[in-house]
């Protein structure tokens, strides 16, 4: 589980390089000014590539925070 979290942090830091670790883990679409639609698409593409999975298209509207993406990956049981 920690490996998934650290790999997800790597994806987030690639898309949001100005944010630090603690802030990244709390990032969401309302508290992160840089998180626009382009950042969302880029982030989802990076996550899919990093974890070798496709995220559910129906869930994309709910993947609006670090925690929600992390939880979604847990549901998919990625490693």
mmCIF file with all atom_site columns, C-alpha atoms in Angstrom:
data_model
loop_
_atom_site.group_PDB
_atom_site.id
_atom_site.type_symbol
_atom_site.label_atom_id
_atom_site.label_alt_id
_atom_site.label_comp_id
_atom_site.label_asym_id
_atom_site.label_entity_id
_atom_site.label_seq_id
_atom_site.pdbx_PDB_ins_code
_atom_site.Cartn_x
_atom_site.Cartn_y
_atom_site.Cartn_z
_atom_site.occupancy
_atom_site.B_iso_or_equiv
_atom_site.pdbx_formal_charge
_atom_site.auth_seq_id
_atom_site.auth_comp_id
_atom_site.auth_asym_id
_atom_site.auth_atom_id
_atom_site.pdbx_PDB_model_num
ATOM 1  C CA . UNK A 1 1  ? 0.000   0.000  0.000   1.00 0.00 ? 1  UNK A CA 1
ATOM 2  C CA . UNK A 1 2  ? 2.846   2.400  0.798   1.00 0.00 ? 2  UNK A CA 1
ATOM 3  C CA . UNK A 1 3  ? 4.392   1.629  -2.575  1.00 0.00 ? 3  UNK A CA 1
ATOM 4  C CA . UNK A 1 4  ? 1.128   2.617  -4.293  1.00 0.00 ? 4  UNK A CA 1
ATOM 5  C CA . UNK A 1 5  ? 1.053   5.860  -2.294  1.00 0.00 ? 5  UNK A CA 1
ATOM 6  C CA . UNK A 1 6  ? 4.656   6.757  -3.162  1.00 0.00 ? 6  UNK A CA 1
ATOM 7  C CA . UNK A 1 7  ? 4.151   5.947  -6.839  1.00 0.00 ? 7  UNK A CA 1
ATOM 8  C CA . UNK A 1 8  ? 1.004   8.077  -6.878  1.00 0.00 ? 8  UNK A CA 1
ATOM 9  C CA . UNK A 1 9  ? 2.961   10.909 -5.213  1.00 0.00 ? 9  UNK A CA 1
ATOM 10 C CA . UNK A 1 10 ? 5.464   10.634 -8.068  1.00 0.00 ? 10 UNK A CA 1
ATOM 11 C CA . UNK A 1 11 ? 2.644   11.090 -10.603 1.00 0.00 ? 11 UNK A CA 1
ATOM 12 C CA . UNK A 1 12 ? 1.290   14.083 -8.705  1.00 0.00 ? 12 UNK A CA 1
ATOM 13 C CA . UNK A 1 13 ? 4.718   15.696 -8.380  1.00 0.00 ? 13 UNK A CA 1
ATOM 14 C CA . UNK A 1 14 ? 5.227   15.350 -12.135 1.00 0.00 ? 14 UNK A CA 1
ATOM 15 C CA . UNK A 1 15 ? 1.980   17.210 -12.854 1.00 0.00 ? 15 UNK A CA 1
ATOM 16 C CA . UNK A 1 16 ? 2.290   19.657 -9.948  1.00 0.00 ? 16 UNK A CA 1
ATOM 17 C CA . UNK A 1 17 ? 6.060   20.221 -9.518  1.00 0.00 ? 17 UNK A CA 1
ATOM 18 C CA . UNK A 1 18 ? 5.640   23.345 -7.354  1.00 0.00 ? 18 UNK A CA 1
ATOM 19 C CA . UNK A 1 19 ? 3.839   21.403 -4.611  1.00 0.00 ? 19 UNK A CA 1
ATOM 20 C CA . UNK A 1 20 ? 5.690   19.616 -1.817  1.00 0.00 ? 20 UNK A CA 1
ATOM 21 C CA . UNK A 1 21 ? 5.004   16.159 -0.372  1.00 0.00 ? 21 UNK A CA 1
ATOM 22 C CA . UNK A 1 22 ? 2.603   17.096 2.414   1.00 0.00 ? 22 UNK A CA 1
ATOM 23 C CA . UNK A 1 23 ? 0.653   19.438 0.200   1.00 0.00 ? 23 UNK A CA 1
ATOM 24 C CA . UNK A 1 24 ? 0.537   16.893 -2.628  1.00 0.00 ? 24 UNK A CA 1
ATOM 25 C CA . UNK A 1 25 ? -1.113  14.305 -0.403  1.00 0.00 ? 25 UNK A CA 1
ATOM 26 C CA . UNK A 1 26 ? -3.893  16.810 0.348   1.00 0.00 ? 26 UNK A CA 1
ATOM 27 C CA . UNK A 1 27 ? -4.255  18.102 -3.209  1.00 0.00 ? 27 UNK A CA 1
ATOM 28 C CA . UNK A 1 28 ? -7.686  18.316 -4.750  1.00 0.00 ? 28 UNK A CA 1
ATOM 29 C CA . UNK A 1 29 ? -9.387  20.289 -7.481  1.00 0.00 ? 29 UNK A CA 1
ATOM 30 C CA . UNK A 1 30 ? -10.572 23.007 -5.099  1.00 0.00 ? 30 UNK A CA 1
ATOM 31 C CA . UNK A 1 31 ? -7.378  23.708 -3.171  1.00 0.00 ? 31 UNK A CA 1
ATOM 32 C CA . UNK A 1 32 ? -4.895  23.337 -6.042  1.00 0.00 ? 32 UNK A CA 1
ATOM 33 C CA . UNK A 1 33 ? -5.082  26.247 -8.475  1.00 0.00 ? 33 UNK A CA 1
ATOM 34 C CA . UNK A 1 34 ? -2.933  24.404 -11.021 1.00 0.00 ? 34 UNK A CA 1
ATOM 35 C CA . UNK A 1 35 ? -5.424  21.509 -11.169 1.00 0.00 ? 35 UNK A CA 1
ATOM 36 C CA . UNK A 1 36 ? -7.407  22.326 -14.280 1.00 0.00 ? 36 UNK A CA 1
ATOM 37 C CA . UNK A 1 37 ? -8.868  20.065 -16.963 1.00 0.00 ? 37 UNK A CA 1
ATOM 38 C CA . UNK A 1 38 ? -5.526  19.665 -18.735 1.00 0.00 ? 38 UNK A CA 1
ATOM 39 C CA . UNK A 1 39 ? -3.825  18.729 -15.476 1.00 0.00 ? 39 UNK A CA 1
ATOM 40 C CA . UNK A 1 40 ? -6.593  16.172 -14.825 1.00 0.00 ? 40 UNK A CA 1
ATOM 41 C CA . UNK A 1 41 ? -6.090  14.515 -18.205 1.00 0.00 ? 41 UNK A CA 1
ATOM 42 C CA . UNK A 1 42 ? -2.314  14.515 -17.778 1.00 0.00 ? 42 UNK A CA 1
ATOM 43 C CA . UNK A 1 43 ? -2.536  13.132 -14.250 1.00 0.00 ? 43 UNK A CA 1
ATOM 44 C CA . UNK A 1 44 ? -4.942  10.336 -15.197 1.00 0.00 ? 44 UNK A CA 1
ATOM 45 C CA . UNK A 1 45 ? -2.730  9.362  -18.156 1.00 0.00 ? 45 UNK A CA 1
ATOM 46 C CA . UNK A 1 46 ? 0.339   9.238  -15.881 1.00 0.00 ? 46 UNK A CA 1
ATOM 47 C CA . UNK A 1 47 ? -1.489  7.180  -13.261 1.00 0.00 ? 47 UNK A CA 1
ATOM 48 C CA . UNK A 1 48 ? -2.710  4.713  -15.872 1.00 0.00 ? 48 UNK A CA 1
ATOM 49 C CA . UNK A 1 49 ? 0.798   4.379  -17.281 1.00 0.00 ? 49 UNK A CA 1
ATOM 50 C CA . UNK A 1 50 ? 2.455   4.075  -13.865 1.00 0.00 ? 50 UNK A CA 1
ATOM 51 C CA . UNK A 1 51 ? 0.058   1.408  -12.619 1.00 0.00 ? 51 UNK A CA 1
ATOM 52 C CA . UNK A 1 52 ? -0.586  -0.369 -15.915 1.00 0.00 ? 52 UNK A CA 1
ATOM 53 C CA . UNK A 1 53 ? -4.324  -0.025 -15.566 1.00 0.00 ? 53 UNK A CA 1
ATOM 54 C CA . UNK A 1 54 ? -7.222  1.832  -17.090 1.00 0.00 ? 54 UNK A CA 1
ATOM 55 C CA . UNK A 1 55 ? -9.268  3.952  -14.745 1.00 0.00 ? 55 UNK A CA 1
ATOM 56 C CA . UNK A 1 56 ? -13.021 3.616  -15.006 1.00 0.00 ? 56 UNK A CA 1
ATOM 57 C CA . UNK A 1 57 ? -14.308 6.332  -17.345 1.00 0.00 ? 57 UNK A CA 1
ATOM 58 C CA . UNK A 1 58 ? -17.475 6.579  -15.258 1.00 0.00 ? 58 UNK A CA 1
ATOM 59 C CA . UNK A 1 59 ? -15.387 7.353  -12.163 1.00 0.00 ? 59 UNK A CA 1
ATOM 60 C CA . UNK A 1 60 ? -13.262 10.107 -13.711 1.00 0.00 ? 60 UNK A CA 1
ATOM 61 C CA . UNK A 1 61 ? -15.568 12.840 -12.413 1.00 0.00 ? 61 UNK A CA 1
ATOM 62 C CA . UNK A 1 62 ? -15.030 11.518 -8.890  1.00 0.00 ? 62 UNK A CA 1
ATOM 63 C CA . UNK A 1 63 ? -11.229 11.395 -9.141  1.00 0.00 ? 63 UNK A CA 1
ATOM 64 C CA . UNK A 1 64 ? -10.751 14.930 -7.913  1.00 0.00 ? 64 UNK A CA 1
ATOM 65 C CA . UNK A 1 65 ? -8.222  14.478 -5.120  1.00 0.00 ? 65 UNK A CA 1
ATOM 66 C CA . UNK A 1 66 ? -5.124  12.539 -4.192  1.00 0.00 ? 66 UNK A CA 1
ATOM 67 C CA . UNK A 1 67 ? -7.183  10.494 -1.751  1.00 0.00 ? 67 UNK A CA 1
ATOM 68 C CA . UNK A 1 68 ? -9.939  9.667  -4.239  1.00 0.00 ? 68 UNK A CA 1
ATOM 69 C CA . UNK A 1 69 ? -7.421  8.461  -6.821  1.00 0.00 ? 69 UNK A CA 1
ATOM 70 C CA . UNK A 1 70 ? -5.547  6.468  -4.157  1.00 0.00 ? 70 UNK A CA 1
ATOM 71 C CA . UNK A 1 71 ? -8.800  4.846  -2.998  1.00 0.00 ? 71 UNK A CA 1
ATOM 72 C CA . UNK A 1 72 ? -9.773  4.055  -6.591  1.00 0.00 ? 72 UNK A CA 1
ATOM 73 C CA . UNK A 1 73 ? -6.423  2.349  -7.114  1.00 0.00 ? 73 UNK A CA 1
ATOM 74 C CA . UNK A 1 74 ? -7.026  0.326  -3.947  1.00 0.00 ? 74 UNK A CA 1
ATOM 75 C CA . UNK A 1 75 ? -10.392 -0.815 -5.316  1.00 0.00 ? 75 UNK A CA 1
ATOM 76 C CA . UNK A 1 76 ? -8.624  -1.866 -8.532  1.00 0.00 ? 76 UNK A CA 1
ATOM 77 C CA . UNK A 1 77 ? -6.088  -3.690 -6.320  1.00 0.00 ? 77 UNK A CA 1
ATOM 78 C CA . UNK A 1 78 ? -3.103  -2.390 -8.227  1.00 0.00 ? 78 UNK A CA 1
ATOM 79 C CA . UNK A 1 79 ? 0.347   -3.155 -6.958  1.00 0.00 ? 79 UNK A CA 1
#
